[in-house]
């Protein structure tokens, strides 16, 4: 075989390998995009559930919570449902702080409601972690040199991280260390 044939075969193999890699990478990007959407849905569901539980708490048990605190809690719930500044993280942080500042013993508040609030706080922390992990993986793949150069998925916006304050020490097992869990 002549050198021209070898060169042509080598070029064909390189093109086939590049095409296979691009197909694999596009499939991976589509899967990551679906993973981000599923994780966001789970996180949004838990945030909505927390707002509904907080609304129930301040509406039905204002006496146990305290009228002033119930009013602040209700204002936080309204702000979460329709953030004026467009920054949902800020409003979710405010609601989370108000709920964390509630005393542990709320006489007159059903145990089931308190348990739901605690469980939802844990599920929010986990859902946020899953969502941010999916966003991190998407960023890592899309910002690599070759996908950036080939502009794979360039028409789609990069997903944003969702960073809110949560207390996952009991979930991550870092409570014994006394430090705050790292998102």
JSON list of C-alpha atoms in Angstrom, two decimals:
[
{"chain": "A", "resi": 1, "resn": "UNK", "atom": "CA", "xyz": [0.00, 0.00, 0.00]},
{"chain": "A", "resi": 2, "resn": "UNK", "atom": "CA", "xyz": [1.13, 3.46, -0.80]},
{"chain": "A", "resi": 3, "resn": "UNK", "atom": "CA", "xyz": [1.69, 6.20, 1.76]},
{"chain": "A", "resi": 4, "resn": "UNK", "atom": "CA", "xyz": [-1.37, 8.06, 0.40]},
{"chain": "A", "resi": 5, "resn": "UNK", "atom": "CA", "xyz": [-3.62, 5.10, 1.17]},
{"chain": "A", "resi": 6, "resn": "UNK", "atom": "CA", "xyz": [-2.19, 4.83, 4.70]},
{"chain": "A", "resi": 7, "resn": "UNK", "atom": "CA", "xyz": [-2.77, 8.52, 5.22]},
{"chain": "A", "resi": 8, "resn": "UNK", "atom": "CA", "xyz": [-6.35, 8.20, 3.95]},
{"chain": "A", "resi": 9, "resn": "UNK", "atom": "CA", "xyz": [-7.02, 5.19, 6.20]},
{"chain": "A", "resi": 10, "resn": "UNK", "atom": "CA", "xyz": [-5.54, 6.97, 9.21]},
{"chain": "A", "resi": 11, "resn": "UNK", "atom": "CA", "xyz": [-7.66, 10.06, 8.52]},
{"chain": "A", "resi": 12, "resn": "UNK", "atom": "CA", "xyz": [-10.78, 7.88, 8.16]},
{"chain": "A", "resi": 13, "resn": "UNK", "atom": "CA", "xyz": [-10.07, 6.14, 11.47]},
{"chain": "A", "resi": 14, "resn": "UNK", "atom": "CA", "xyz": [-9.51, 9.47, 13.21]},
{"chain": "A", "resi": 15, "resn": "UNK", "atom": "CA", "xyz": [-12.77, 10.86, 11.79]},
{"chain": "A", "resi": 16, "resn": "UNK", "atom": "CA", "xyz": [-14.67, 7.71, 12.86]},
{"chain": "A", "resi": 17, "resn": "UNK", "atom": "CA", "xyz": [-13.20, 7.86, 16.36]},
{"chain": "A", "resi": 18, "resn": "UNK", "atom": "CA", "xyz": [-14.05, 11.56, 16.64]},
{"chain": "A", "resi": 19, "resn": "UNK", "atom": "CA", "xyz": [-17.60, 10.90, 15.41]},
{"chain": "A", "resi": 20, "resn": "UNK", "atom": "CA", "xyz": [-18.02, 8.07, 17.93]},
{"chain": "A", "resi": 21, "resn": "UNK", "atom": "CA", "xyz": [-16.68, 10.27, 20.72]},
{"chain": "A", "resi": 22, "resn": "UNK", "atom": "CA", "xyz": [-18.99, 13.14, 19.75]},
{"chain": "A", "resi": 23, "resn": "UNK", "atom": "CA", "xyz": [-22.00, 10.78, 19.68]},
{"chain": "A", "resi": 24, "resn": "UNK", "atom": "CA", "xyz": [-21.05, 9.38, 23.09]},
{"chain": "A", "resi": 25, "resn": "UNK", "atom": "CA", "xyz": [-20.52, 12.87, 24.54]},
{"chain": "A", "resi": 26, "resn": "UNK", "atom": "CA", "xyz": [-23.83, 14.16, 23.18]},
{"chain": "A", "resi": 27, "resn": "UNK", "atom": "CA", "xyz": [-25.59, 11.17, 24.71]},
{"chain": "A", "resi": 28, "resn": "UNK", "atom": "CA", "xyz": [-23.89, 11.85, 28.02]},
{"chain": "A", "resi": 29, "resn": "UNK", "atom": "CA", "xyz": [-24.86, 15.53, 27.86]},
{"chain": "A", "resi": 30, "resn": "UNK", "atom": "CA", "xyz": [-28.50, 14.61, 27.15]},
{"chain": "A", "resi": 31, "resn": "UNK", "atom": "CA", "xyz": [-28.50, 12.24, 30.11]},
{"chain": "A", "resi": 32, "resn": "UNK", "atom": "CA", "xyz": [-26.96, 14.87, 32.35]},
{"chain": "A", "resi": 33, "resn": "UNK", "atom": "CA", "xyz": [-29.55, 17.39, 31.21]},
{"chain": "A", "resi": 34, "resn": "UNK", "atom": "CA", "xyz": [-32.33, 14.94, 32.08]},
{"chain": "A", "resi": 35, "resn": "UNK", "atom": "CA", "xyz": [-30.65, 14.27, 35.43]},
{"chain": "A", "resi": 36, "resn": "UNK", "atom": "CA", "xyz": [-30.54, 18.00, 36.19]},
{"chain": "A", "resi": 37, "resn": "UNK", "atom": "CA", "xyz": [-34.24, 18.34, 35.29]},
{"chain": "A", "resi": 38, "resn": "UNK", "atom": "CA", "xyz": [-35.25, 15.39, 37.48]},
{"chain": "A", "resi": 39, "resn": "UNK", "atom": "CA", "xyz": [-33.14, 16.67, 40.37]},
{"chain": "A", "resi": 40, "resn": "UNK", "atom": "CA", "xyz": [-34.63, 20.17, 40.02]},
{"chain": "A", "resi": 41, "resn": "UNK", "atom": "CA", "xyz": [-38.13, 18.73, 40.03]},
{"chain": "A", "resi": 42, "resn": "UNK", "atom": "CA", "xyz": [-37.40, 16.84, 43.24]},
{"chain": "A", "resi": 43, "resn": "UNK", "atom": "CA", "xyz": [-35.84, 19.91, 44.86]},
{"chain": "A", "resi": 44, "resn": "UNK", "atom": "CA", "xyz": [-38.66, 22.21, 43.77]},
{"chain": "A", "resi": 45, "resn": "UNK", "atom": "CA", "xyz": [-41.23, 19.72, 45.07]},
{"chain": "A", "resi": 46, "resn": "UNK", "atom": "CA", "xyz": [-39.58, 19.67, 48.49]},
{"chain": "A", "resi": 47, "resn": "UNK", "atom": "CA", "xyz": [-39.26, 23.46, 48.62]},
{"chain": "A", "resi": 48, "resn": "UNK", "atom": "CA", "xyz": [-42.94, 23.81, 47.70]},
{"chain": "A", "resi": 49, "resn": "UNK", "atom": "CA", "xyz": [-43.86, 21.23, 50.34]},
{"chain": "A", "resi": 50, "resn": "UNK", "atom": "CA", "xyz": [-41.88, 23.12, 52.98]},
{"chain": "A", "resi": 51, "resn": "UNK", "atom": "CA", "xyz": [-43.67, 26.37, 52.08]},
{"chain": "A", "resi": 52, "resn": "UNK", "atom": "CA", "xyz": [-47.05, 24.63, 52.36]},
{"chain": "A", "resi": 53, "resn": "UNK", "atom": "CA", "xyz": [-46.15, 23.15, 55.74]},
{"chain": "A", "resi": 54, "resn": "UNK", "atom": "CA", "xyz": [-44.88, 26.52, 56.98]},
{"chain": "A", "resi": 55, "resn": "UNK", "atom": "CA", "xyz": [-48.09, 28.15, 55.80]},
{"chain": "A", "resi": 56, "resn": "UNK", "atom": "CA", "xyz": [-50.13, 25.53, 57.63]},
{"chain": "A", "resi": 57, "resn": "UNK", "atom": "CA", "xyz": [-48.05, 26.10, 60.76]},
{"chain": "A", "resi": 58, "resn": "UNK", "atom": "CA", "xyz": [-48.49, 29.88, 60.79]},
{"chain": "A", "resi": 59, "resn": "UNK", "atom": "CA", "xyz": [-52.15, 29.74, 59.73]},
{"chain": "A", "resi": 60, "resn": "UNK", "atom": "CA", "xyz": [-53.44, 26.96, 62.00]},
{"chain": "A", "resi": 61, "resn": "UNK", "atom": "CA", "xyz": [-51.03, 27.22, 64.94]},
{"chain": "A", "resi": 62, "resn": "UNK", "atom": "CA", "xyz": [-50.20, 30.92, 65.22]},
{"chain": "A", "resi": 63, "resn": "UNK", "atom": "CA", "xyz": [-50.83, 30.83, 68.97]},
{"chain": "A", "resi": 64, "resn": "UNK", "atom": "CA", "xyz": [-48.25, 28.11, 69.54]},
{"chain": "A", "resi": 65, "resn": "UNK", "atom": "CA", "xyz": [-45.68, 29.78, 67.32]},
{"chain": "A", "resi": 66, "resn": "UNK", "atom": "CA", "xyz": [-46.38, 33.31, 68.50]},
{"chain": "A", "resi": 67, "resn": "UNK", "atom": "CA", "xyz": [-48.30, 35.94, 66.58]},
{"chain": "A", "resi": 68, "resn": "UNK", "atom": "CA", "xyz": [-45.23, 37.97, 65.59]},
{"chain": "A", "resi": 69, "resn": "UNK", "atom": "CA", "xyz": [-43.27, 34.93, 64.45]},
{"chain": "A", "resi": 70, "resn": "UNK", "atom": "CA", "xyz": [-46.32, 33.58, 62.62]},
{"chain": "A", "resi": 71, "resn": "UNK", "atom": "CA", "xyz": [-46.62, 36.89, 60.75]},
{"chain": "A", "resi": 72, "resn": "UNK", "atom": "CA", "xyz": [-42.91, 36.75, 59.77]},
{"chain": "A", "resi": 73, "resn": "UNK", "atom": "CA", "xyz": [-43.30, 33.14, 58.71]},
{"chain": "A", "resi": 74, "resn": "UNK", "atom": "CA", "xyz": [-46.37, 33.99, 56.60]},
{"chain": "A", "resi": 75, "resn": "UNK", "atom": "CA", "xyz": [-44.47, 36.85, 54.96]},
{"chain": "A", "resi": 76, "resn": "UNK", "atom": "CA", "xyz": [-41.59, 34.49, 54.15]},
{"chain": "A", "resi": 77, "resn": "UNK", "atom": "CA", "xyz": [-44.01, 31.99, 52.61]},
{"chain": "A", "resi": 78, "resn": "UNK", "atom": "CA", "xyz": [-45.57, 34.70, 50.44]},
{"chain": "A", "resi": 79, "resn": "UNK", "atom": "CA", "xyz": [-42.13, 35.85, 49.35]},
{"chain": "A", "resi": 80, "resn": "UNK", "atom": "CA", "xyz": [-41.04, 32.28, 48.50]},
{"chain": "A", "resi": 81, "resn": "UNK", "atom": "CA", "xyz": [-44.10, 31.77, 46.34]},
{"chain": "A", "resi": 82, "resn": "UNK", "atom": "CA", "xyz": [-43.59, 35.03, 44.45]},
{"chain": "A", "resi": 83, "resn": "UNK", "atom": "CA", "xyz": [-40.09, 36.41, 45.00]},
{"chain": "A", "resi": 84, "resn": "UNK", "atom": "CA", "xyz": [-40.00, 40.13, 44.26]},
{"chain": "A", "resi": 85, "resn": "UNK", "atom": "CA", "xyz": [-36.29, 40.32, 43.59]},
{"chain": "A", "resi": 86, "resn": "UNK", "atom": "CA", "xyz": [-36.33, 37.18, 41.46]},
{"chain": "A", "resi": 87, "resn": "UNK", "atom": "CA", "xyz": [-33.79, 35.55, 43.76]},
{"chain": "A", "resi": 88, "resn": "UNK", "atom": "CA", "xyz": [-35.43, 32.39, 44.99]},
{"chain": "A", "resi": 89, "resn": "UNK", "atom": "CA", "xyz": [-32.36, 31.32, 46.94]},
{"chain": "A", "resi": 90, "resn": "UNK", "atom": "CA", "xyz": [-32.58, 34.45, 49.08]},
{"chain": "A", "resi": 91, "resn": "UNK", "atom": "CA", "xyz": [-36.26, 33.92, 49.89]},
{"chain": "A", "resi": 92, "resn": "UNK", "atom": "CA", "xyz": [-35.76, 30.20, 50.57]},
{"chain": "A", "resi": 93, "resn": "UNK", "atom": "CA", "xyz": [-32.91, 31.09, 52.95]},
{"chain": "A", "resi": 94, "resn": "UNK", "atom": "CA", "xyz": [-35.17, 33.49, 54.83]},
{"chain": "A", "resi": 95, "resn": "UNK", "atom": "CA", "xyz": [-37.89, 30.85, 55.19]},
{"chain": "A", "resi": 96, "resn": "UNK", "atom": "CA", "xyz": [-35.35, 28.24, 56.26]},
{"chain": "A", "resi": 97, "resn": "UNK", "atom": "CA", "xyz": [-33.91, 30.56, 58.91]},
{"chain": "A", "resi": 98, "resn": "UNK", "atom": "CA", "xyz": [-37.38, 31.32, 60.29]},
{"chain": "A", "resi": 99, "resn": "UNK", "atom": "CA", "xyz": [-38.17, 27.62, 60.53]},
{"chain": "A", "resi": 100, "resn": "UNK", "atom": "CA", "xyz": [-34.81, 26.77, 62.14]},
{"chain": "A", "resi": 101, "resn": "UNK", "atom": "CA", "xyz": [-35.35, 29.50, 64.75]},
{"chain": "A", "resi": 102, "resn": "UNK", "atom": "CA", "xyz": [-38.60, 27.92, 65.91]},
{"chain": "A", "resi": 103, "resn": "UNK", "atom": "CA", "xyz": [-38.33, 26.44, 69.39]},
{"chain": "A", "resi": 104, "resn": "UNK", "atom": "CA", "xyz": [-38.05, 22.65, 69.50]},
{"chain": "A", "resi": 105, "resn": "UNK", "atom": "CA", "xyz": [-41.13, 22.29, 71.68]},
{"chain": "A", "resi": 106, "resn": "UNK", "atom": "CA", "xyz": [-44.24, 23.86, 70.19]},
{"chain": "A", "resi": 107, "resn": "UNK", "atom": "CA", "xyz": [-47.21, 23.01, 72.42]},
{"chain": "A", "resi": 108, "resn": "UNK", "atom": "CA", "xyz": [-50.40, 22.59, 70.45]},
{"chain": "A", "resi": 109, "resn": "UNK", "atom": "CA", "xyz": [-48.65, 21.80, 67.18]},
{"chain": "A", "resi": 110, "resn": "UNK", "atom": "CA", "xyz": [-49.32, 18.23, 66.09]},
{"chain": "A", "resi": 111, "resn": "UNK", "atom": "CA", "xyz": [-46.34, 15.93, 66.24]},
{"chain": "A", "resi": 112, "resn": "UNK", "atom": "CA", "xyz": [-47.00, 14.89, 62.62]},
{"chain": "A", "resi": 113, "resn": "UNK", "atom": "CA", "xyz": [-46.61, 18.48, 61.40]},
{"chain": "A", "resi": 114, "resn": "UNK", "atom": "CA", "xyz": [-43.35, 18.93, 63.31]},
{"chain": "A", "resi": 115, "resn": "UNK", "atom": "CA", "xyz": [-42.06, 15.63, 61.94]},
{"chain": "A", "resi": 116, "resn": "UNK", "atom": "CA", "xyz": [-43.07, 16.64, 58.41]},
{"chain": "A", "resi": 117, "resn": "UNK", "atom": "CA", "xyz": [-41.20, 19.93, 58.75]},
{"chain": "A", "resi": 118, "resn": "UNK", "atom": "CA", "xyz": [-38.06, 18.17, 60.02]},
{"chain": "A", "resi": 119, "resn": "UNK", "atom": "CA", "xyz": [-38.28, 15.49, 57.34]},
{"chain": "A", "resi": 120, "resn": "UNK", "atom": "CA", "xyz": [-38.79, 18.04, 54.62]},
{"chain": "A", "resi": 121, "resn": "UNK", "atom": "CA", "xyz": [-35.75, 19.99, 55.78]},
{"chain": "A", "resi": 122, "resn": "UNK", "atom": "CA", "xyz": [-33.64, 16.83, 55.46]},
{"chain": "A", "resi": 123, "resn": "UNK", "atom": "CA", "xyz": [-35.12, 16.01, 52.04]},
{"chain": "A", "resi": 124, "resn": "UNK", "atom": "CA", "xyz": [-34.42, 19.55, 50.85]},
{"chain": "A", "resi": 125, "resn": "UNK", "atom": "CA", "xyz": [-30.79, 19.22, 51.84]},
{"chain": "A", "resi": 126, "resn": "UNK", "atom": "CA", "xyz": [-30.46, 15.91, 50.04]},
{"chain": "A", "resi": 127, "resn": "UNK", "atom": "CA", "xyz": [-32.35, 17.10, 46.95]},
{"chain": "A", "resi": 128, "resn": "UNK", "atom": "CA", "xyz": [-30.18, 20.22, 46.79]},
{"chain": "A", "resi": 129, "resn": "UNK", "atom": "CA", "xyz": [-27.06, 18.09, 47.02]},
{"chain": "A", "resi": 130, "resn": "UNK", "atom": "CA", "xyz": [-28.27, 15.79, 44.20]},
{"chain": "A", "resi": 131, "resn": "UNK", "atom": "CA", "xyz": [-29.20, 18.78, 42.05]},
{"chain": "A", "resi": 132, "resn": "UNK", "atom": "CA", "xyz": [-25.88, 20.55, 42.59]},
{"chain": "A", "resi": 133, "resn": "UNK", "atom": "CA", "xyz": [-24.00, 17.31, 41.88]},
{"chain": "A", "resi": 134, "resn": "UNK", "atom": "CA", "xyz": [-25.82, 17.00, 38.55]},
{"chain": "A", "resi": 135, "resn": "UNK", "atom": "CA", "xyz": [-25.07, 20.65, 37.74]},
{"chain": "A", "resi": 136, "resn": "UNK", "atom": "CA", "xyz": [-21.40, 20.15, 38.66]},
{"chain": "A", "resi": 137, "resn": "UNK", "atom": "CA", "xyz": [-21.13, 17.09, 36.41]},
{"chain": "A", "resi": 138, "resn": "UNK", "atom": "CA", "xyz": [-22.76, 18.99, 33.54]},
{"chain": "A", "resi": 139, "resn": "UNK", "atom": "CA", "xyz": [-20.40, 21.93, 33.97]},
{"chain": "A", "resi": 140, "resn": "UNK", "atom": "CA", "xyz": [-17.41, 19.60, 34.13]},
{"chain": "A", "resi": 141, "resn": "UNK", "atom": "CA", "xyz": [-18.28, 17.89, 30.85]},
{"chain": "A", "resi": 142, "resn": "UNK", "atom": "CA", "xyz": [-19.36, 20.98, 28.95]},
{"chain": "A", "resi": 143, "resn": "UNK", "atom": "CA", "xyz": [-16.33, 23.04, 29.93]},
{"chain": "A", "resi": 144, "resn": "UNK", "atom": "CA", "xyz": [-13.76, 20.47, 28.84]},
{"chain": "A", "resi": 145, "resn": "UNK", "atom": "CA", "xyz": [-11.59, 21.56, 26.00]},
{"chain": "A", "resi": 146, "resn": "UNK", "atom": "CA", "xyz": [-12.98, 19.44, 23.13]},
{"chain": "A", "resi": 147, "resn": "UNK", "atom": "CA", "xyz": [-16.71, 19.84, 23.91]},
{"chain": "A", "resi": 148, "resn": "UNK", "atom": "CA", "xyz": [-16.14, 23.60, 24.20]},
{"chain": "A", "resi": 149, "resn": "UNK", "atom": "CA", "xyz": [-14.18, 23.69, 20.97]},
{"chain": "A", "resi": 150, "resn": "UNK", "atom": "CA", "xyz": [-16.84, 21.68, 19.11]},
{"chain": "A", "resi": 151, "resn": "UNK", "atom": "CA", "xyz": [-19.57, 23.76, 20.85]},
{"chain": "A", "resi": 152, "resn": "UNK", "atom": "CA", "xyz": [-21.49, 20.68, 21.96]},
{"chain": "A", "resi": 153, "resn": "UNK", "atom": "CA", "xyz": [-24.75, 21.79, 23.60]},
{"chain": "A", "resi": 154, "resn": "UNK", "atom": "CA", "xyz": [-23.62, 25.40, 23.25]},
{"chain": "A", "resi": 155, "resn": "UNK", "atom": "CA", "xyz": [-27.15, 26.52, 22.40]},
{"chain": "A", "resi": 156, "resn": "UNK", "atom": "CA", "xyz": [-28.38, 25.32, 25.79]},
{"chain": "A", "resi": 157, "resn": "UNK", "atom": "CA", "xyz": [-27.68, 27.44, 28.85]},
{"chain": "A", "resi": 158, "resn": "UNK", "atom": "CA", "xyz": [-25.49, 25.99, 31.56]},
{"chain": "A", "resi": 159, "resn": "UNK", "atom": "CA", "xyz": [-27.59, 25.06, 34.59]},
{"chain": "A", "resi": 160, "resn": "UNK", "atom": "CA", "xyz": [-27.14, 27.19, 37.70]},
{"chain": "A", "resi": 161, "resn": "UNK", "atom": "CA", "xyz": [-26.16, 25.88, 41.08]},
{"chain": "A", "resi": 162, "resn": "UNK", "atom": "CA", "xyz": [-28.81, 26.27, 43.80]},
{"chain": "A", "resi": 163, "resn": "UNK", "atom": "CA", "xyz": [-27.12, 27.23, 47.04]},
{"chain": "A", "resi": 164, "resn": "UNK", "atom": "CA", "xyz": [-29.21, 27.69, 50.13]},
{"chain": "A", "resi": 165, "resn": "UNK", "atom": "CA", "xyz": [-28.39, 27.35, 53.79]},
{"chain": "A", "resi": 166, "resn": "UNK", "atom": "CA", "xyz": [-29.27, 23.98, 55.20]},
{"chain": "A", "resi": 167, "resn": "UNK", "atom": "CA", "xyz": [-28.10, 21.92, 58.10]},
{"chain": "A", "resi": 168, "resn": "UNK", "atom": "CA", "xyz": [-27.21, 18.45, 56.91]},
{"chain": "A", "resi": 169, "resn": "UNK", "atom": "CA", "xyz": [-25.00, 17.42, 59.80]},
{"chain": "A", "resi": 170, "resn": "UNK", "atom": "CA", "xyz": [-27.41, 14.69, 60.88]},
{"chain": "A", "resi": 171, "resn": "UNK", "atom": "CA", "xyz": [-27.66, 13.38, 57.32]},
{"chain": "A", "resi": 172, "resn": "UNK", "atom": "CA", "xyz": [-23.98, 13.42, 56.41]},
{"chain": "A", "resi": 173, "resn": "UNK", "atom": "CA", "xyz": [-22.74, 12.15, 59.76]},
{"chain": "A", "resi": 174, "resn": "UNK", "atom": "CA", "xyz": [-20.51, 15.16, 60.39]},
{"chain": "A", "resi": 175, "resn": "UNK", "atom": "CA", "xyz": [-22.30, 16.17, 63.58]},
{"chain": "A", "resi": 176, "resn": "UNK", "atom": "CA", "xyz": [-19.69, 14.33, 65.64]},
{"chain": "A", "resi": 177, "resn": "UNK", "atom": "CA", "xyz": [-16.99, 16.50, 64.13]},
{"chain": "A", "resi": 178, "resn": "UNK", "atom": "CA", "xyz": [-18.87, 19.62, 65.12]},
{"chain": "A", "resi": 179, "resn": "UNK", "atom": "CA", "xyz": [-18.42, 21.19, 61.70]},
{"chain": "A", "resi": 180, "resn": "UNK", "atom": "CA", "xyz": [-21.00, 22.19, 59.23]},
{"chain": "A", "resi": 181, "resn": "UNK", "atom": "CA", "xyz": [-21.59, 19.83, 56.33]},
{"chain": "A", "resi": 182, "resn": "UNK", "atom": "CA", "xyz": [-20.01, 21.02, 53.14]},
{"chain": "A", "resi": 183, "resn": "UNK", "atom": "CA", "xyz": [-22.35, 21.38, 50.13]}
]
